Amino acid sequence: MAKTDTSSFEQKLFKAADKLRKNIDAAEYKHVVLGLIFLKYISESFTEKHNELENDEYSDPEDRDEYIAANIFFVPKEARWSHIHANAKLPTIGKTIDEAMEAIERENKELKNVLPQVYGKANLDKTSLGELIDLISNTDLQTENENSKDLFGRVYEYFLGEFANAEGKKGGQFYTPKAIVKLMVEMIEPYKGRVYDPASGSGGMFVMSEKFVLEHQGRISDITVYGQESNQTTWKLSKMNLAIRNINSKFVAWNSEGSFFKRCSSRFESRFYFGESSFQSK
């Protein structure tokens, strides 16, 4: 009797993507995969809105302001997933993706200096990169599905966890196990107010806080997230992680001097709330 594959969607996707890793360290490869997942997500969100505007005779589907008003990242033509996929088999695909990331940063100031531009590196096999693009392209992640954002978020979160496991102890620098974060959030009960994490890592505390609010029939607009992260690479991961979930990361900052050794930025108020609890920053 054939053995039934009971792996989850995320597990199957990760196993397939990891097979393409070959001789690249997990620490480096995670940026390749997570960057592509992010690019696929924002491109699909953009395309859905683009199609909607095309069907409106009074709207211009290339008007950047239309997307800003809808809280959607504007994706220029050279960065859209359709363009990336069409060029996936070319030896220049790495350069094409790096240019796409640069174009997105140029059009969306909140993503400035956040997106990975590592695809043109010589140690990244371009055939495997093309196969990875095909894999993500064939994944059912359509934005018409009302659970699309959650699905993308789940995939992103699962990949973060698996790469952290692959990196061993170093993975803890950017990823805290989900069960621990969930327990902390349930203890602080962030129904409303400000949620502050002085070592915010990849943003798991903020993602779990959003889930907590939704599970308790609250309003996401009732909480504001604040955070600091001393590792710039980890901070970039958090910005992408939060962007996929449409969580405003304006007040999640990279603090090169270390979150626990430098007073919070002057633009942050000195008092931060964990649900109904609070503490005074020193």
PDB file of C-alpha atoms in Angstrom:
ATOM      1  CA  MET A   1       0.000   0.000   0.000  1.00  0.00           C
ATOM      2  CA  ALA A   2       1.397   3.377  -1.032  1.00  0.00           C
ATOM      3  CA  LYS A   3       2.320   5.697   1.800  1.00  0.00           C
ATOM      4  CA  THR A   4       0.173   8.803   1.936  1.00  0.00           C
ATOM      5  CA  ASP A   5       2.006  12.111   2.007  1.00  0.00           C
ATOM      6  CA  THR A   6       0.533  14.025   4.940  1.00  0.00           C
ATOM      7  CA  SER A   7       2.964  16.936   4.680  1.00  0.00           C
ATOM      8  CA  SER A   8       1.458  20.404   4.900  1.00  0.00           C
ATOM      9  CA  PHE A   9       1.475  22.801   1.999  1.00  0.00           C
ATOM     10  CA  GLU A  10       4.341  24.746   3.568  1.00  0.00           C
ATOM     11  CA  GLN A  11       6.374  21.587   4.215  1.00  0.00           C
ATOM     12  CA  LYS A  12       6.062  20.390   0.637  1.00  0.00           C
ATOM     13  CA  LEU A  13       7.040  23.789  -0.719  1.00  0.00           C
ATOM     14  CA  PHE A  14      10.028  24.070   1.592  1.00  0.00           C
ATOM     15  CA  LYS A  15      11.301  20.569   0.732  1.00  0.00           C
ATOM     16  CA  ALA A  16      11.101  21.359  -2.968  1.00  0.00           C
ATOM     17  CA  ALA A  17      12.825  24.729  -2.542  1.00  0.00           C
ATOM     18  CA  ASP A  18      15.527  23.280  -0.288  1.00  0.00           C
ATOM     19  CA  LYS A  19      16.431  20.669  -2.898  1.00  0.00           C
ATOM     20  CA  LEU A  20      17.531  23.524  -5.140  1.00  0.00           C
ATOM     21  CA  ARG A  21      19.863  24.933  -2.474  1.00  0.00           C
ATOM     22  CA  LYS A  22      22.777  22.640  -3.392  1.00  0.00           C
ATOM     23  CA  ASN A  23      26.035  24.012  -1.925  1.00  0.00           C
ATOM     24  CA  ILE A  24      24.674  27.333  -0.640  1.00  0.00           C
ATOM     25  CA  ASP A  25      24.514  27.832   3.132  1.00  0.00           C
ATOM     26  CA  ALA A  26      21.026  28.144   4.617  1.00  0.00           C
ATOM     27  CA  ALA A  27      22.027  31.531   6.052  1.00  0.00           C
ATOM     28  CA  GLU A  28      22.521  32.854   2.530  1.00  0.00           C
ATOM     29  CA  TYR A  29      19.843  30.846   0.762  1.00  0.00           C
ATOM     30  CA  LYS A  30      17.045  32.103   2.993  1.00  0.00           C
ATOM     31  CA  HIS A  31      17.391  35.570   1.472  1.00  0.00           C
ATOM     32  CA  VAL A  32      17.078  34.108  -2.024  1.00  0.00           C
ATOM     33  CA  VAL A  33      13.870  32.212  -1.262  1.00  0.00           C
ATOM     34  CA  LEU A  34      12.192  34.706   1.066  1.00  0.00           C
ATOM     35  CA  GLY A  35      12.947  37.558  -1.327  1.00  0.00           C
ATOM     36  CA  LEU A  36      11.230  35.701  -4.174  1.00  0.00           C
ATOM     37  CA  ILE A  37       8.203  34.858  -2.003  1.00  0.00           C
ATOM     38  CA  PHE A  38       7.925  38.530  -1.103  1.00  0.00           C
ATOM     39  CA  LEU A  39       8.248  39.581  -4.741  1.00  0.00           C
ATOM     40  CA  LYS A  40       5.572  37.088  -5.790  1.00  0.00           C
ATOM     41  CA  TYR A  41       3.195  38.352  -3.114  1.00  0.00           C
ATOM     42  CA  ILE A  42       3.440  42.054  -3.847  1.00  0.00           C
ATOM     43  CA  SER A  43       3.286  41.387  -7.585  1.00  0.00           C
ATOM     44  CA  GLU A  44       0.071  39.394  -7.234  1.00  0.00           C
ATOM     45  CA  SER A  45      -1.481  42.053  -5.020  1.00  0.00           C
ATOM     46  CA  PHE A  46      -0.471  44.679  -7.567  1.00  0.00           C
ATOM     47  CA  THR A  47      -1.833  42.637 -10.501  1.00  0.00           C
ATOM     48  CA  GLU A  48      -5.193  42.163  -8.818  1.00  0.00           C
ATOM     49  CA  LYS A  49      -5.542  45.932  -8.348  1.00  0.00           C
ATOM     50  CA  HIS A  50      -4.165  46.555 -11.861  1.00  0.00           C
ATOM     51  CA  ASN A  51      -6.869  44.343 -13.375  1.00  0.00           C
ATOM     52  CA  GLU A  52      -9.521  46.149 -11.356  1.00  0.00           C
ATOM     53  CA  LEU A  53      -8.333  49.536 -12.624  1.00  0.00           C
ATOM     54  CA  GLU A  54      -8.198  48.285 -16.214  1.00  0.00           C
ATOM     55  CA  ASN A  55     -11.899  47.553 -16.001  1.00  0.00           C
ATOM     56  CA  ASP A  56     -12.620  51.079 -14.789  1.00  0.00           C
ATOM     57  CA  GLU A  57     -12.718  53.504 -17.704  1.00  0.00           C
ATOM     58  CA  TYR A  58     -12.040  56.439 -15.397  1.00  0.00           C
ATOM     59  CA  SER A  59      -8.887  54.967 -13.841  1.00  0.00           C
ATOM     60  CA  ASP A  60      -5.303  54.650 -15.003  1.00  0.00           C
ATOM     61  CA  PRO A  61      -3.855  51.213 -14.070  1.00  0.00           C
ATOM     62  CA  GLU A  62      -0.326  52.682 -14.155  1.00  0.00           C
ATOM     63  CA  ASP A  63      -1.133  55.528 -11.782  1.00  0.00           C
ATOM     64  CA  ARG A  64       1.043  54.959  -8.716  1.00  0.00           C
ATOM     65  CA  ASP A  65      -1.301  56.972  -6.488  1.00  0.00           C
ATOM     66  CA  GLU A  66      -4.100  54.451  -7.070  1.00  0.00           C
ATOM     67  CA  TYR A  67      -2.014  51.791  -5.338  1.00  0.00           C
ATOM     68  CA  ILE A  68      -0.841  54.005  -2.522  1.00  0.00           C
ATOM     69  CA  ALA A  69      -4.457  54.849  -1.737  1.00  0.00           C
ATOM     70  CA  ALA A  70      -5.260  51.135  -1.555  1.00  0.00           C
ATOM     71  CA  ASN A  71      -2.214  50.392   0.657  1.00  0.00           C
ATOM     72  CA  ILE A  72      -0.647  48.271  -2.095  1.00  0.00           C
ATOM     73  CA  PHE A  73       2.993  48.442  -3.167  1.00  0.00           C
ATOM     74  CA  PHE A  74       3.482  49.841  -6.662  1.00  0.00           C
ATOM     75  CA  VAL A  75       5.395  47.344  -8.793  1.00  0.00           C
ATOM     76  CA  PRO A  76       7.018  48.758 -11.968  1.00  0.00           C
ATOM     77  CA  LYS A  77       6.817  46.707 -15.176  1.00  0.00           C
ATOM     78  CA  GLU A  78      10.365  45.367 -14.965  1.00  0.00           C
ATOM     79  CA  ALA A  79       9.693  43.987 -11.485  1.00  0.00           C
ATOM     80  CA  ARG A  80       6.356  42.253 -12.052  1.00  0.00           C
ATOM     81  CA  TRP A  81       6.296  38.515 -11.552  1.00  0.00           C
ATOM     82  CA  SER A  82       5.134  37.888 -15.124  1.00  0.00           C
ATOM     83  CA  HIS A  83       8.342  39.527 -16.362  1.00  0.00           C
ATOM     84  CA  ILE A  84      10.488  37.601 -13.876  1.00  0.00           C
ATOM     85  CA  HIS A  85       8.893  34.288 -14.819  1.00  0.00           C
ATOM     86  CA  ALA A  86       9.227  34.967 -18.542  1.00  0.00           C
ATOM     87  CA  ASN A  87      12.995  35.433 -18.093  1.00  0.00           C
ATOM     88  CA  ALA A  88      13.519  32.596 -15.598  1.00  0.00           C
ATOM     89  CA  LYS A  89      15.431  30.374 -18.033  1.00  0.00           C
ATOM     90  CA  LEU A  90      17.843  33.042 -19.222  1.00  0.00           C
ATOM     91  CA  PRO A  91      21.404  33.141 -17.853  1.00  0.00           C
ATOM     92  CA  THR A  92      20.815  36.792 -16.926  1.00  0.00           C
ATOM     93  CA  ILE A  93      17.908  36.000 -14.558  1.00  0.00           C
ATOM     94  CA  GLY A  94      19.974  36.904 -11.472  1.00  0.00           C
ATOM     95  CA  LYS A  95      20.651  40.391 -12.801  1.00  0.00           C
ATOM     96  CA  THR A  96      16.976  40.726 -13.798  1.00  0.00           C
ATOM     97  CA  ILE A  97      15.795  39.999 -10.255  1.00  0.00           C
ATOM     98  CA  ASP A  98      18.355  42.313  -8.636  1.00  0.00           C
ATOM     99  CA  GLU A  99      17.184  45.108 -10.943  1.00  0.00           C
ATOM    100  CA  ALA A 100      13.573  44.292 -10.049  1.00  0.00           C
ATOM    101  CA  MET A 101      14.321  44.604  -6.326  1.00  0.00           C
ATOM    102  CA  GLU A 102      16.085  47.905  -6.932  1.00  0.00           C
ATOM    103  CA  ALA A 103      13.124  49.217  -8.956  1.00  0.00           C
ATOM    104  CA  ILE A 104      10.648  48.279  -6.204  1.00  0.00           C
ATOM    105  CA  GLU A 105      12.742  50.053  -3.571  1.00  0.00           C
ATOM    106  CA  ARG A 106      12.895  53.114  -5.784  1.00  0.00           C
ATOM    107  CA  GLU A 107       9.101  53.229  -6.108  1.00  0.00           C
ATOM    108  CA  ASN A 108       8.283  52.408  -2.473  1.00  0.00           C
ATOM    109  CA  LYS A 109      10.292  54.432   0.023  1.00  0.00           C
ATOM    110  CA  GLU A 110       9.274  52.223   2.972  1.00  0.00           C
ATOM    111  CA  LEU A 111      11.209  49.376   1.341  1.00  0.00           C
ATOM    112  CA  LYS A 112      14.366  51.403   0.743  1.00  0.00           C
ATOM    113  CA  ASN A 113      17.491  49.355   1.587  1.00  0.00           C
ATOM    114  CA  VAL A 114      15.324  46.401   2.653  1.00  0.00           C
ATOM    115  CA  LEU A 115      15.063  43.983  -0.279  1.00  0.00           C
ATOM    116  CA  PRO A 116      17.783  41.403  -1.041  1.00  0.00           C
ATOM    117  CA  GLN A 117      19.849  42.012  -4.143  1.00  0.00           C
ATOM    118  CA  VAL A 118      21.844  38.780  -4.089  1.00  0.00           C
ATOM    119  CA  TYR A 119      20.571  36.993  -7.186  1.00  0.00           C
ATOM    120  CA  GLY A 120      23.420  37.933  -9.500  1.00  0.00           C
ATOM    121  CA  LYS A 121      26.089  36.345  -7.291  1.00  0.00           C
ATOM    122  CA  ALA A 122      28.341  33.829  -9.014  1.00  0.00           C
ATOM    123  CA  ASN A 123      27.757  31.070  -6.434  1.00  0.00           C
ATOM    124  CA  LEU A 124      24.009  31.018  -7.141  1.00  0.00           C
ATOM    125  CA  ASP A 125      23.326  28.504  -9.906  1.00  0.00           C
ATOM    126  CA  LYS A 126      21.078  30.269 -12.410  1.00  0.00           C
ATOM    127  CA  THR A 127      19.451  27.034 -13.605  1.00  0.00           C
ATOM    128  CA  SER A 128      18.402  26.234 -10.036  1.00  0.00           C
ATOM    129  CA  LEU A 129      17.237  29.836  -9.613  1.00  0.00           C
ATOM    130  CA  GLY A 130      15.019  29.458 -12.679  1.00  0.00           C
ATOM    131  CA  GLU A 131      13.597  26.208 -11.280  1.00  0.00           C
ATOM    132  CA  LEU A 132      12.894  27.950  -7.960  1.00  0.00           C
ATOM    133  CA  ILE A 133      11.000  30.689  -9.801  1.00  0.00           C
ATOM    134  CA  ASP A 134       8.977  27.995 -11.614  1.00  0.00           C
ATOM    135  CA  LEU A 135       8.215  26.322  -8.292  1.00  0.00           C
ATOM    136  CA  ILE A 136       6.930  29.541  -6.730  1.00  0.00           C
ATOM    137  CA  SER A 137       5.083  30.467  -9.933  1.00  0.00           C
ATOM    138  CA  ASN A 138       3.181  27.181  -9.936  1.00  0.00           C
ATOM    139  CA  THR A 139       2.187  27.568  -6.309  1.00  0.00           C
ATOM    140  CA  ASP A 140      -1.468  28.367  -5.799  1.00  0.00           C
ATOM    141  CA  LEU A 141      -1.123  31.751  -4.115  1.00  0.00           C
ATOM    142  CA  GLN A 142      -3.701  33.803  -5.974  1.00  0.00           C
ATOM    143  CA  THR A 143      -4.744  37.067  -4.337  1.00  0.00           C
ATOM    144  CA  GLU A 144      -8.362  36.445  -5.316  1.00  0.00           C
ATOM    145  CA  ASN A 145      -8.377  33.883  -2.503  1.00  0.00           C
ATOM    146  CA  GLU A 146      -9.480  35.746   0.618  1.00  0.00           C
ATOM    147  CA  ASN A 147      -6.923  33.770   2.639  1.00  0.00           C
ATOM    148  CA  SER A 148      -4.059  34.666   0.309  1.00  0.00           C
ATOM    149  CA  LYS A 149      -2.350  37.055   2.716  1.00  0.00           C
ATOM    150  CA  ASP A 150      -2.545  34.474   5.472  1.00  0.00           C
ATOM    151  CA  LEU A 151      -1.208  31.769   3.138  1.00  0.00           C
ATOM    152  CA  PHE A 152       1.737  33.904   2.074  1.00  0.00           C
ATOM    153  CA  GLY A 153       2.349  34.818   5.692  1.00  0.00           C
ATOM    154  CA  ARG A 154       2.238  31.173   6.739  1.00  0.00           C
ATOM    155  CA  VAL A 155       4.696  30.193   4.013  1.00  0.00           C
ATOM    156  CA  TYR A 156       7.030  33.043   4.953  1.00  0.00           C
ATOM    157  CA  GLU A 157       6.821  32.224   8.661  1.00  0.00           C
ATOM    158  CA  TYR A 158       7.363  28.496   8.068  1.00  0.00           C
ATOM    159  CA  PHE A 159      10.399  29.153   5.884  1.00  0.00           C
ATOM    160  CA  LEU A 160      11.864  31.460   8.538  1.00  0.00           C
ATOM    161  CA  GLY A 161      11.514  28.702  11.108  1.00  0.00           C
ATOM    162  CA  GLU A 162      13.017  26.016   8.886  1.00  0.00           C
ATOM    163  CA  PHE A 163      15.973  28.178   7.928  1.00  0.00           C
ATOM    164  CA  ALA A 164      16.515  28.979  11.612  1.00  0.00           C
ATOM    165  CA  ASN A 165      16.620  25.223  12.318  1.00  0.00           C
ATOM    166  CA  ALA A 166      19.064  24.720   9.459  1.00  0.00           C
ATOM    167  CA  GLU A 167      21.342  27.427  10.853  1.00  0.00           C
ATOM    168  CA  GLY A 168      21.313  25.984  14.370  1.00  0.00           C
ATOM    169  CA  LYS A 169      21.953  28.380  17.245  1.00  0.00           C
ATOM    170  CA  LYS A 170      22.552  31.323  14.923  1.00  0.00           C
ATOM    171  CA  GLY A 171      18.965  31.069  13.745  1.00  0.00           C
ATOM    172  CA  GLY A 172      17.833  32.334  17.129  1.00  0.00           C
ATOM    173  CA  GLN A 173      19.213  35.738  16.208  1.00  0.00           C
ATOM    174  CA  PHE A 174      16.286  36.312  13.869  1.00  0.00           C
ATOM    175  CA  TYR A 175      13.647  33.767  14.856  1.00  0.00           C
ATOM    176  CA  THR A 176      12.042  32.909  18.194  1.00  0.00           C
ATOM    177  CA  PRO A 177       9.999  29.668  18.193  1.00  0.00           C
ATOM    178  CA  LYS A 178       6.333  30.303  17.482  1.00  0.00           C
ATOM    179  CA  ALA A 179       5.117  28.621  20.680  1.00  0.00           C
ATOM    180  CA  ILE A 180       7.190  30.963  22.851  1.00  0.00           C
ATOM    181  CA  VAL A 181       5.993  34.076  21.027  1.00  0.00           C
ATOM    182  CA  LYS A 182       2.377  32.894  21.247  1.00  0.00           C
ATOM    183  CA  LEU A 183       2.692  32.399  25.017  1.00  0.00           C
ATOM    184  CA  MET A 184       4.197  35.870  25.475  1.00  0.00           C
ATOM    185  CA  VAL A 185       1.429  37.513  23.462  1.00  0.00           C
ATOM    186  CA  GLU A 186      -1.286  35.674  25.390  1.00  0.00           C
ATOM    187  CA  MET A 187       0.303  36.892  28.623  1.00  0.00           C
ATOM    188  CA  ILE A 188       0.418  40.567  27.605  1.00  0.00           C
ATOM    189  CA  GLU A 189      -3.030  40.510  25.914  1.00  0.00           C
ATOM    190  CA  PRO A 190      -2.473  43.313  23.378  1.00  0.00           C
ATOM    191  CA  TYR A 191      -6.109  44.254  22.789  1.00  0.00           C
ATOM    192  CA  LYS A 192      -5.181  47.864  22.085  1.00  0.00           C
ATOM    193  CA  GLY A 193      -2.378  50.382  22.529  1.00  0.00           C
ATOM    194  CA  ARG A 194       1.304  50.010  21.649  1.00  0.00           C
ATOM    195  CA  VAL A 195       3.204  46.781  21.325  1.00  0.00           C
ATOM    196  CA  TYR A 196       6.943  47.214  21.773  1.00  0.00           C
ATOM    197  CA  ASP A 197       9.671  44.641  21.230  1.00  0.00           C
ATOM    198  CA  PRO A 198      13.231  45.841  22.041  1.00  0.00           C
ATOM    199  CA  ALA A 199      14.790  42.919  20.130  1.00  0.00           C
ATOM    200  CA  SER A 200      12.155  42.466  17.442  1.00  0.00           C
ATOM    201  CA  GLY A 201      13.977  39.942  15.252  1.00  0.00           C
ATOM    202  CA  SER A 202      11.913  38.986  12.218  1.00  0.00           C
ATOM    203  CA  GLY A 203       8.739  40.524  13.669  1.00  0.00           C
ATOM    204  CA  GLY A 204       7.087  37.432  15.128  1.00  0.00           C
ATOM    205  CA  MET A 205       5.771  39.304  18.172  1.00  0.00           C
ATOM    206  CA  PHE A 206       3.945  41.768  15.937  1.00  0.00           C
ATOM    207  CA  VAL A 207       2.501  39.065  13.669  1.00  0.00           C
ATOM    208  CA  MET A 208       1.231  37.110  16.670  1.00  0.00           C
ATOM    209  CA  SER A 209      -0.223  40.290  18.215  1.00  0.00           C
ATOM    210  CA  GLU A 210      -2.202  40.876  15.032  1.00  0.00           C
ATOM    211  CA  LYS A 211      -3.540  37.313  15.207  1.00  0.00           C
ATOM    212  CA  PHE A 212      -4.463  37.795  18.864  1.00  0.00           C
ATOM    213  CA  VAL A 213      -6.468  40.929  18.083  1.00  0.00           C
ATOM    214  CA  LEU A 214      -8.327  39.257  15.204  1.00  0.00           C
ATOM    215  CA  GLU A 215      -9.076  36.133  17.251  1.00  0.00           C
ATOM    216  CA  HIS A 216     -10.648  38.328  19.923  1.00  0.00           C
ATOM    217  CA  GLN A 217     -12.768  40.291  17.440  1.00  0.00           C
ATOM    218  CA  GLY A 218     -10.685  43.405  17.920  1.00  0.00           C
ATOM    219  CA  ARG A 219      -9.499  45.968  15.387  1.00  0.00           C
ATOM    220  CA  ILE A 220      -5.974  45.948  14.015  1.00  0.00           C
ATOM    221  CA  SER A 221      -6.071  49.740  13.920  1.00  0.00           C
ATOM    222  CA  ASP A 222      -6.278  49.735  17.736  1.00  0.00           C
ATOM    223  CA  ILE A 223      -2.649  48.634  18.088  1.00  0.00           C
ATOM    224  CA  THR A 224       0.583  50.208  16.879  1.00  0.00           C
ATOM    225  CA  VAL A 225       3.823  48.247  16.725  1.00  0.00           C
ATOM    226  CA  TYR A 226       7.178  49.611  17.818  1.00  0.00           C
ATOM    227  CA  GLY A 227      10.451  47.764  17.763  1.00  0.00           C
ATOM    228  CA  GLN A 228      14.212  47.843  17.478  1.00  0.00           C
ATOM    229  CA  GLU A 229      16.645  45.312  16.028  1.00  0.00           C
ATOM    230  CA  SER A 230      20.427  45.574  16.145  1.00  0.00           C
ATOM    231  CA  ASN A 231      21.097  43.133  13.288  1.00  0.00           C
ATOM    232  CA  GLN A 232      20.430  44.885   9.989  1.00  0.00           C
ATOM    233  CA  THR A 233      19.946  41.646   8.049  1.00  0.00           C
ATOM    234  CA  THR A 234      17.334  40.477  10.549  1.00  0.00           C
ATOM    235  CA  TRP A 235      15.664  43.884  10.454  1.00  0.00           C
ATOM    236  CA  LYS A 236      15.281  43.545   6.685  1.00  0.00           C
ATOM    237  CA  LEU A 237      13.593  40.180   7.142  1.00  0.00           C
ATOM    238  CA  SER A 238      11.150  41.732   9.593  1.00  0.00           C
ATOM    239  CA  LYS A 239      10.269  44.565   7.214  1.00  0.00           C
ATOM    240  CA  MET A 240       9.362  42.044   4.502  1.00  0.00           C
ATOM    241  CA  ASN A 241       7.552  39.780   6.957  1.00  0.00           C
ATOM    242  CA  LEU A 242       5.380  42.627   8.219  1.00  0.00           C
ATOM    243  CA  ALA A 243       4.791  44.033   4.721  1.00  0.00           C
ATOM    244  CA  ILE A 244       3.340  40.705   3.581  1.00  0.00           C
ATOM    245  CA  ARG A 245       0.813  40.988   6.398  1.00  0.00           C
ATOM    246  CA  ASN A 246       0.100  44.669   5.782  1.00  0.00           C
ATOM    247  CA  ILE A 247       1.343  45.517   9.275  1.00  0.00           C
ATOM    248  CA  ASN A 248       2.686  49.062   9.425  1.00  0.00           C
ATOM    249  CA  SER A 249       6.390  48.799  10.306  1.00  0.00           C
ATOM    250  CA  LYS A 250       7.095  52.527  10.290  1.00  0.00           C
ATOM    251  CA  PHE A 251       8.234  52.402  13.919  1.00  0.00           C
ATOM    252  CA  VAL A 252      10.307  49.230  13.636  1.00  0.00           C
ATOM    253  CA  ALA A 253      13.853  50.543  13.442  1.00  0.00           C
ATOM    254  CA  TRP A 254      17.345  49.232  12.860  1.00  0.00           C
ATOM    255  CA  ASN A 255      19.449  50.256  15.862  1.00  0.00           C
ATOM    256  CA  SER A 256      23.088  49.467  15.149  1.00  0.00           C
ATOM    257  CA  GLU A 257      24.127  50.292  18.729  1.00  0.00           C
ATOM    258  CA  GLY A 258      22.003  47.521  20.195  1.00  0.00           C
ATOM    259  CA  SER A 259      18.392  47.662  21.349  1.00  0.00           C
ATOM    260  CA  PHE A 260      19.188  47.165  25.028  1.00  0.00           C
ATOM    261  CA  PHE A 261      22.023  49.702  25.210  1.00  0.00           C
ATOM    262  CA  LYS A 262      20.585  52.757  23.535  1.00  0.00           C
ATOM    263  CA  ARG A 263      17.550  54.756  24.551  1.00  0.00           C
ATOM    264  CA  CYS A 264      14.619  54.475  22.172  1.00  0.00           C
ATOM    265  CA  SER A 265      14.659  56.893  19.278  1.00  0.00           C
ATOM    266  CA  SER A 266      13.324  60.339  20.112  1.00  0.00           C
ATOM    267  CA  ARG A 267      10.457  59.831  17.706  1.00  0.00           C
ATOM    268  CA  PHE A 268       9.212  57.019  19.963  1.00  0.00           C
ATOM    269  CA  GLU A 269       7.340  58.018  23.083  1.00  0.00           C
ATOM    270  CA  SER A 270       8.981  56.870  26.303  1.00  0.00           C
ATOM    271  CA  ARG A 271       6.044  54.801  27.433  1.00  0.00           C
ATOM    272  CA  PHE A 272       5.129  51.590  25.595  1.00  0.00           C
ATOM    273  CA  TYR A 273       2.149  49.378  26.250  1.00  0.00           C
ATOM    274  CA  PHE A 274       1.901  45.602  26.191  1.00  0.00           C
ATOM    275  CA  GLY A 275      -1.868  45.285  25.992  1.00  0.00           C
ATOM    276  CA  GLU A 276      -3.154  46.642  29.282  1.00  0.00           C
ATOM    277  CA  SER A 277       0.315  46.515  30.886  1.00  0.00           C
ATOM    278  CA  SER A 278       3.056  49.069  30.443  1.00  0.00           C
ATOM    279  CA  PHE A 279       6.611  49.876  31.355  1.00  0.00           C
ATOM    280  CA  GLN A 280       8.739  52.989  31.450  1.00  0.00           C
ATOM    281  CA  SER A 281      11.773  52.944  29.171  1.00  0.00           C
ATOM    282  CA  LYS A 282      15.057  53.908  30.820  1.00  0.00           C
TER     283      LYS A 282
END
